[in-house]
PDB file of C-alpha atoms and ligand atoms in Angstrom:
ATOM      1  CA  MET A   1     114.243  -9.270 -56.230  1.00  0.00           C
ATOM      2  CA  THR A   2     117.291  -7.692 -54.599  1.00  0.00           C
ATOM      3  CA  VAL A   3     118.572  -8.904 -51.239  1.00  0.00           C
ATOM      4  CA  HIS A   4     121.296  -7.244 -49.156  1.00  0.00           C
ATOM      5  CA  VAL A   5     123.776  -9.514 -47.376  1.00  0.00           C
ATOM      6  CA  SER A   6     126.349  -8.234 -44.874  1.00  0.00           C
ATOM      7  CA  ARG A   7     129.483  -9.460 -43.179  1.00  0.00           C
ATOM      8  CA  LYS A   8     131.145  -7.744 -40.224  1.00  0.00           C
ATOM      9  CA  GLU A   9     134.906  -7.952 -39.673  1.00  0.00           C
ATOM     10  CA  HIS A  10     137.096  -6.359 -37.040  1.00  0.00           C
ATOM     11  CA  PHE A  11     140.576  -4.878 -36.831  1.00  0.00           C
ATOM     12  CA  ASN A  12     142.691  -2.750 -34.511  1.00  0.00           C
ATOM     13  CA  ALA A  13     144.851  -0.004 -35.917  1.00  0.00           C
ATOM     14  CA  ALA A  14     146.726   3.147 -34.963  1.00  0.00           C
ATOM     15  CA  HIS A  15     146.725   6.467 -36.753  1.00  0.00           C
ATOM     16  CA  LYS A  16     146.928  10.191 -36.403  1.00  0.00           C
ATOM     17  CA  LEU A  17     145.055  12.849 -38.301  1.00  0.00           C
ATOM     18  CA  TYR A  18     147.585  15.372 -39.496  1.00  0.00           C
ATOM     19  CA  ASN A  19     147.775  17.738 -42.448  1.00  0.00           C
ATOM     20  CA  ALA A  20     151.454  18.442 -43.142  1.00  0.00           C
ATOM     21  CA  ALA A  21     150.575  21.687 -44.938  1.00  0.00           C
ATOM     22  CA  TRP A  22     149.320  23.147 -41.668  1.00  0.00           C
ATOM     23  CA  SER A  23     151.072  24.289 -38.497  1.00  0.00           C
ATOM     24  CA  LYS A  24     151.030  22.074 -35.444  1.00  0.00           C
ATOM     25  CA  GLU A  25     148.626  24.514 -33.797  1.00  0.00           C
ATOM     26  CA  LYS A  26     146.153  24.366 -36.693  1.00  0.00           C
ATOM     27  CA  ASN A  27     146.271  20.553 -36.718  1.00  0.00           C
ATOM     28  CA  VAL A  28     145.441  20.461 -33.020  1.00  0.00           C
ATOM     29  CA  GLU A  29     142.702  23.033 -33.542  1.00  0.00           C
ATOM     30  CA  ILE A  30     141.039  21.011 -36.350  1.00  0.00           C
ATOM     31  CA  PHE A  31     141.737  17.404 -35.334  1.00  0.00           C
ATOM     32  CA  GLY A  32     141.897  17.752 -31.538  1.00  0.00           C
ATOM     33  CA  PRO A  33     143.322  14.699 -29.754  1.00  0.00           C
ATOM     34  CA  CYS A  34     143.399  12.788 -33.074  1.00  0.00           C
ATOM     35  CA  ALA A  35     146.359  14.997 -34.069  1.00  0.00           C
ATOM     36  CA  ASN A  36     148.416  13.564 -31.185  1.00  0.00           C
ATOM     37  CA  GLU A  37     151.965  13.231 -32.530  1.00  0.00           C
ATOM     38  CA  ASN A  38     152.575   9.860 -30.906  1.00  0.00           C
ATOM     39  CA  TRP A  39     149.554   8.132 -32.410  1.00  0.00           C
ATOM     40  CA  HIS A  40     146.457   6.562 -30.880  1.00  0.00           C
ATOM     41  CA  GLY A  41     144.424   3.462 -31.658  1.00  0.00           C
ATOM     42  CA  HIS A  42     140.879   2.420 -32.486  1.00  0.00           C
ATOM     43  CA  ASN A  43     138.945  -0.838 -32.517  1.00  0.00           C
ATOM     44  CA  PHE A  44     137.437  -0.709 -35.986  1.00  0.00           C
ATOM     45  CA  ASP A  45     134.449  -2.664 -37.255  1.00  0.00           C
ATOM     46  CA  LEU A  46     133.972  -2.982 -40.993  1.00  0.00           C
ATOM     47  CA  ILE A  47     130.585  -4.032 -42.356  1.00  0.00           C
ATOM     48  CA  VAL A  48     130.584  -5.041 -46.012  1.00  0.00           C
ATOM     49  CA  THR A  49     127.170  -5.251 -47.714  1.00  0.00           C
ATOM     50  CA  VAL A  50     126.639  -7.036 -51.015  1.00  0.00           C
ATOM     51  CA  LYS A  51     123.384  -6.822 -52.960  1.00  0.00           C
ATOM     52  CA  GLY A  52     121.900  -8.947 -55.684  1.00  0.00           C
ATOM     53  CA  GLU A  53     119.520 -11.697 -56.673  1.00  0.00           C
ATOM     54  CA  PRO A  54     119.882 -14.987 -54.830  1.00  0.00           C
ATOM     55  CA  ASP A  55     121.598 -17.569 -57.033  1.00  0.00           C
ATOM     56  CA  PRO A  56     118.910 -20.129 -57.993  1.00  0.00           C
ATOM     57  CA  ASP A  57     121.419 -22.973 -57.453  1.00  0.00           C
ATOM     58  CA  THR A  58     122.315 -22.015 -53.843  1.00  0.00           C
ATOM     59  CA  GLY A  59     119.758 -19.481 -52.646  1.00  0.00           C
ATOM     60  CA  PHE A  60     122.723 -17.227 -51.773  1.00  0.00           C
ATOM     61  CA  VAL A  61     123.512 -13.743 -53.070  1.00  0.00           C
ATOM     62  CA  ILE A  62     127.103 -14.465 -52.058  1.00  0.00           C
ATOM     63  CA  ASP A  63     128.764 -17.224 -50.062  1.00  0.00           C
ATOM     64  CA  LEU A  64     129.460 -15.431 -46.757  1.00  0.00           C
ATOM     65  CA  LYS A  65     132.376 -17.697 -45.921  1.00  0.00           C
ATOM     66  CA  MET A  66     134.042 -16.737 -49.192  1.00  0.00           C
ATOM     67  CA  LEU A  67     133.239 -13.079 -48.567  1.00  0.00           C
ATOM     68  CA  SER A  68     134.771 -13.268 -45.094  1.00  0.00           C
ATOM     69  CA  CYS A  69     137.943 -14.926 -46.459  1.00  0.00           C
ATOM     70  CA  LEU A  70     138.190 -12.270 -49.153  1.00  0.00           C
ATOM     71  CA  ILE A  71     137.806  -9.331 -46.736  1.00  0.00           C
ATOM     72  CA  ARG A  72     140.351 -10.826 -44.361  1.00  0.00           C
ATOM     73  CA  ALA A  73     142.942 -11.610 -47.018  1.00  0.00           C
ATOM     74  CA  GLU A  74     142.630  -8.372 -48.982  1.00  0.00           C
ATOM     75  CA  VAL A  75     141.896  -5.819 -46.255  1.00  0.00           C
ATOM     76  CA  ILE A  76     142.023  -6.972 -42.637  1.00  0.00           C
ATOM     77  CA  GLU A  77     145.478  -8.559 -42.858  1.00  0.00           C
ATOM     78  CA  LYS A  78     146.846  -5.290 -44.241  1.00  0.00           C
ATOM     79  CA  LEU A  79     145.228  -3.167 -41.512  1.00  0.00           C
ATOM     80  CA  ASP A  80     145.090  -5.205 -38.319  1.00  0.00           C
ATOM     81  CA  HIS A  81     147.642  -4.108 -35.692  1.00  0.00           C
ATOM     82  CA  LYS A  82     149.097  -1.655 -38.210  1.00  0.00           C
ATOM     83  CA  ASN A  83     149.697   2.066 -38.288  1.00  0.00           C
ATOM     84  CA  LEU A  84     147.426   3.494 -40.998  1.00  0.00           C
ATOM     85  CA  ASN A  85     149.795   6.421 -41.674  1.00  0.00           C
ATOM     86  CA  ILE A  86     152.944   4.323 -42.071  1.00  0.00           C
ATOM     87  CA  ASP A  87     152.330   0.601 -42.631  1.00  0.00           C
ATOM     88  CA  VAL A  88     149.493   0.456 -45.141  1.00  0.00           C
ATOM     89  CA  ASP A  89     150.457   0.677 -48.821  1.00  0.00           C
ATOM     90  CA  PHE A  90     147.061   1.851 -50.059  1.00  0.00           C
ATOM     91  CA  MET A  91     146.924   4.698 -47.499  1.00  0.00           C
ATOM     92  CA  LYS A  92     150.337   6.175 -48.423  1.00  0.00           C
ATOM     93  CA  GLY A  93     150.117   9.923 -48.896  1.00  0.00           C
ATOM     94  CA  LYS A  94     146.500  10.130 -47.722  1.00  0.00           C
ATOM     95  CA  LEU A  95     144.996  11.546 -44.564  1.00  0.00           C
ATOM     96  CA  ALA A  96     144.223   8.541 -42.374  1.00  0.00           C
ATOM     97  CA  SER A  97     140.527   9.332 -41.912  1.00  0.00           C
ATOM     98  CA  CYS A  98     137.712   6.800 -41.919  1.00  0.00           C
ATOM     99  CA  GLU A  99     136.350   8.477 -45.033  1.00  0.00           C
ATOM    100  CA  ASN A 100     139.558   7.979 -47.021  1.00  0.00           C
ATOM    101  CA  LEU A 101     140.034   4.483 -45.643  1.00  0.00           C
ATOM    102  CA  SER A 102     136.552   3.382 -46.712  1.00  0.00           C
ATOM    103  CA  VAL A 103     137.111   4.697 -50.259  1.00  0.00           C
ATOM    104  CA  GLU A 104     140.367   2.739 -50.545  1.00  0.00           C
ATOM    105  CA  ILE A 105     138.760  -0.429 -49.154  1.00  0.00           C
ATOM    106  CA  TRP A 106     136.006  -0.085 -51.761  1.00  0.00           C
ATOM    107  CA  LYS A 107     138.561   0.070 -54.597  1.00  0.00           C
ATOM    108  CA  ILE A 108     140.089  -3.178 -53.369  1.00  0.00           C
ATOM    109  CA  LEU A 109     136.932  -5.155 -52.616  1.00  0.00           C
ATOM    110  CA  SER A 110     134.549  -4.123 -55.378  1.00  0.00           C
ATOM    111  CA  PRO A 111     136.245  -5.945 -58.306  1.00  0.00           C
ATOM    112  CA  LYS A 112     137.127  -8.966 -56.158  1.00  0.00           C
ATOM    113  CA  ILE A 113     133.527  -9.434 -54.981  1.00  0.00           C
ATOM    114  CA  ARG A 114     132.440  -9.644 -58.613  1.00  0.00           C
ATOM    115  CA  GLY A 115     135.004 -12.424 -58.960  1.00  0.00           C
ATOM    116  CA  ILE A 116     133.460 -14.602 -56.249  1.00  0.00           C
ATOM    117  CA  SER A 117     129.747 -13.920 -56.790  1.00  0.00           C
ATOM    118  CA  LYS A 118     127.749 -14.394 -59.979  1.00  0.00           C
ATOM    119  CA  PHE A 119     124.845 -12.211 -58.869  1.00  0.00           C
ATOM    120  CA  GLY A 120     126.144 -10.000 -56.067  1.00  0.00           C
ATOM    121  CA  LYS A 121     127.896  -6.648 -56.202  1.00  0.00           C
ATOM    122  CA  LEU A 122     129.299  -4.431 -53.497  1.00  0.00           C
ATOM    123  CA  HIS A 123     126.564  -2.126 -52.176  1.00  0.00           C
ATOM    124  CA  SER A 124     128.085  -0.340 -49.180  1.00  0.00           C
ATOM    125  CA  LEU A 125     130.860  -0.221 -46.641  1.00  0.00           C
ATOM    126  CA  ARG A 126     130.227   0.900 -43.090  1.00  0.00           C
ATOM    127  CA  LEU A 127     133.344   1.585 -41.059  1.00  0.00           C
ATOM    128  CA  TYR A 128     133.031   2.112 -37.304  1.00  0.00           C
ATOM    129  CA  GLU A 129     135.895   3.977 -35.692  1.00  0.00           C
ATOM    130  CA  THR A 130     134.130   3.951 -32.329  1.00  0.00           C
ATOM    131  CA  PRO A 131     130.786   2.410 -31.359  1.00  0.00           C
ATOM    132  CA  ARG A 132     129.214   5.829 -31.934  1.00  0.00           C
ATOM    133  CA  ASN A 133     131.134   7.156 -34.951  1.00  0.00           C
ATOM    134  CA  TYR A 134     130.979   5.523 -38.354  1.00  0.00           C
ATOM    135  CA  VAL A 135     131.174   6.400 -42.028  1.00  0.00           C
ATOM    136  CA  GLU A 136     129.318   4.789 -44.913  1.00  0.00           C
ATOM    137  CA  TYR A 137     130.428   4.650 -48.525  1.00  0.00           C
ATOM    138  CA  PHE A 138     128.329   3.605 -51.511  1.00  0.00           C
ATOM    139  CA  GLY A 139     130.995   3.893 -54.203  1.00  0.00           C
ATOM    140  CA  GLU A 140     129.771   7.226 -55.575  1.00  0.00           C
TER     141      GLU A 140
HETATM  142 NI1   NI B   1     141.511   8.637 -34.314  1.00  0.00          NI
END
């Protein structure tokens, strides 16, 4: 019996999408307003889903309070009110897209979730950049 359990967290961050190997014109052509030199911001929502068998002692797959503390300490504090291109150590040298960000968040959270849950493991990350645009990552 596998149950999926999710926690949603929120952060605000600035970025720009810019490939330094390209001309300014090509960046604007590909990334549109997201290539704006002077940055822009998003209100991000991050949904972390853990799957597993409920622990017979608690009935929980994972303690959601512990999961929330973990996400905040390891990810949100490093991203909230930051510039993804400049301030965030694990995004250095990478294009500041939602796709790349979700892969890096996975690398951080996956081993730590195993540390706080006997039966649960990270199943998916869903990262909303806007209410209508999101990416999902399943660690593959
Ligand atoms: Ni953007």
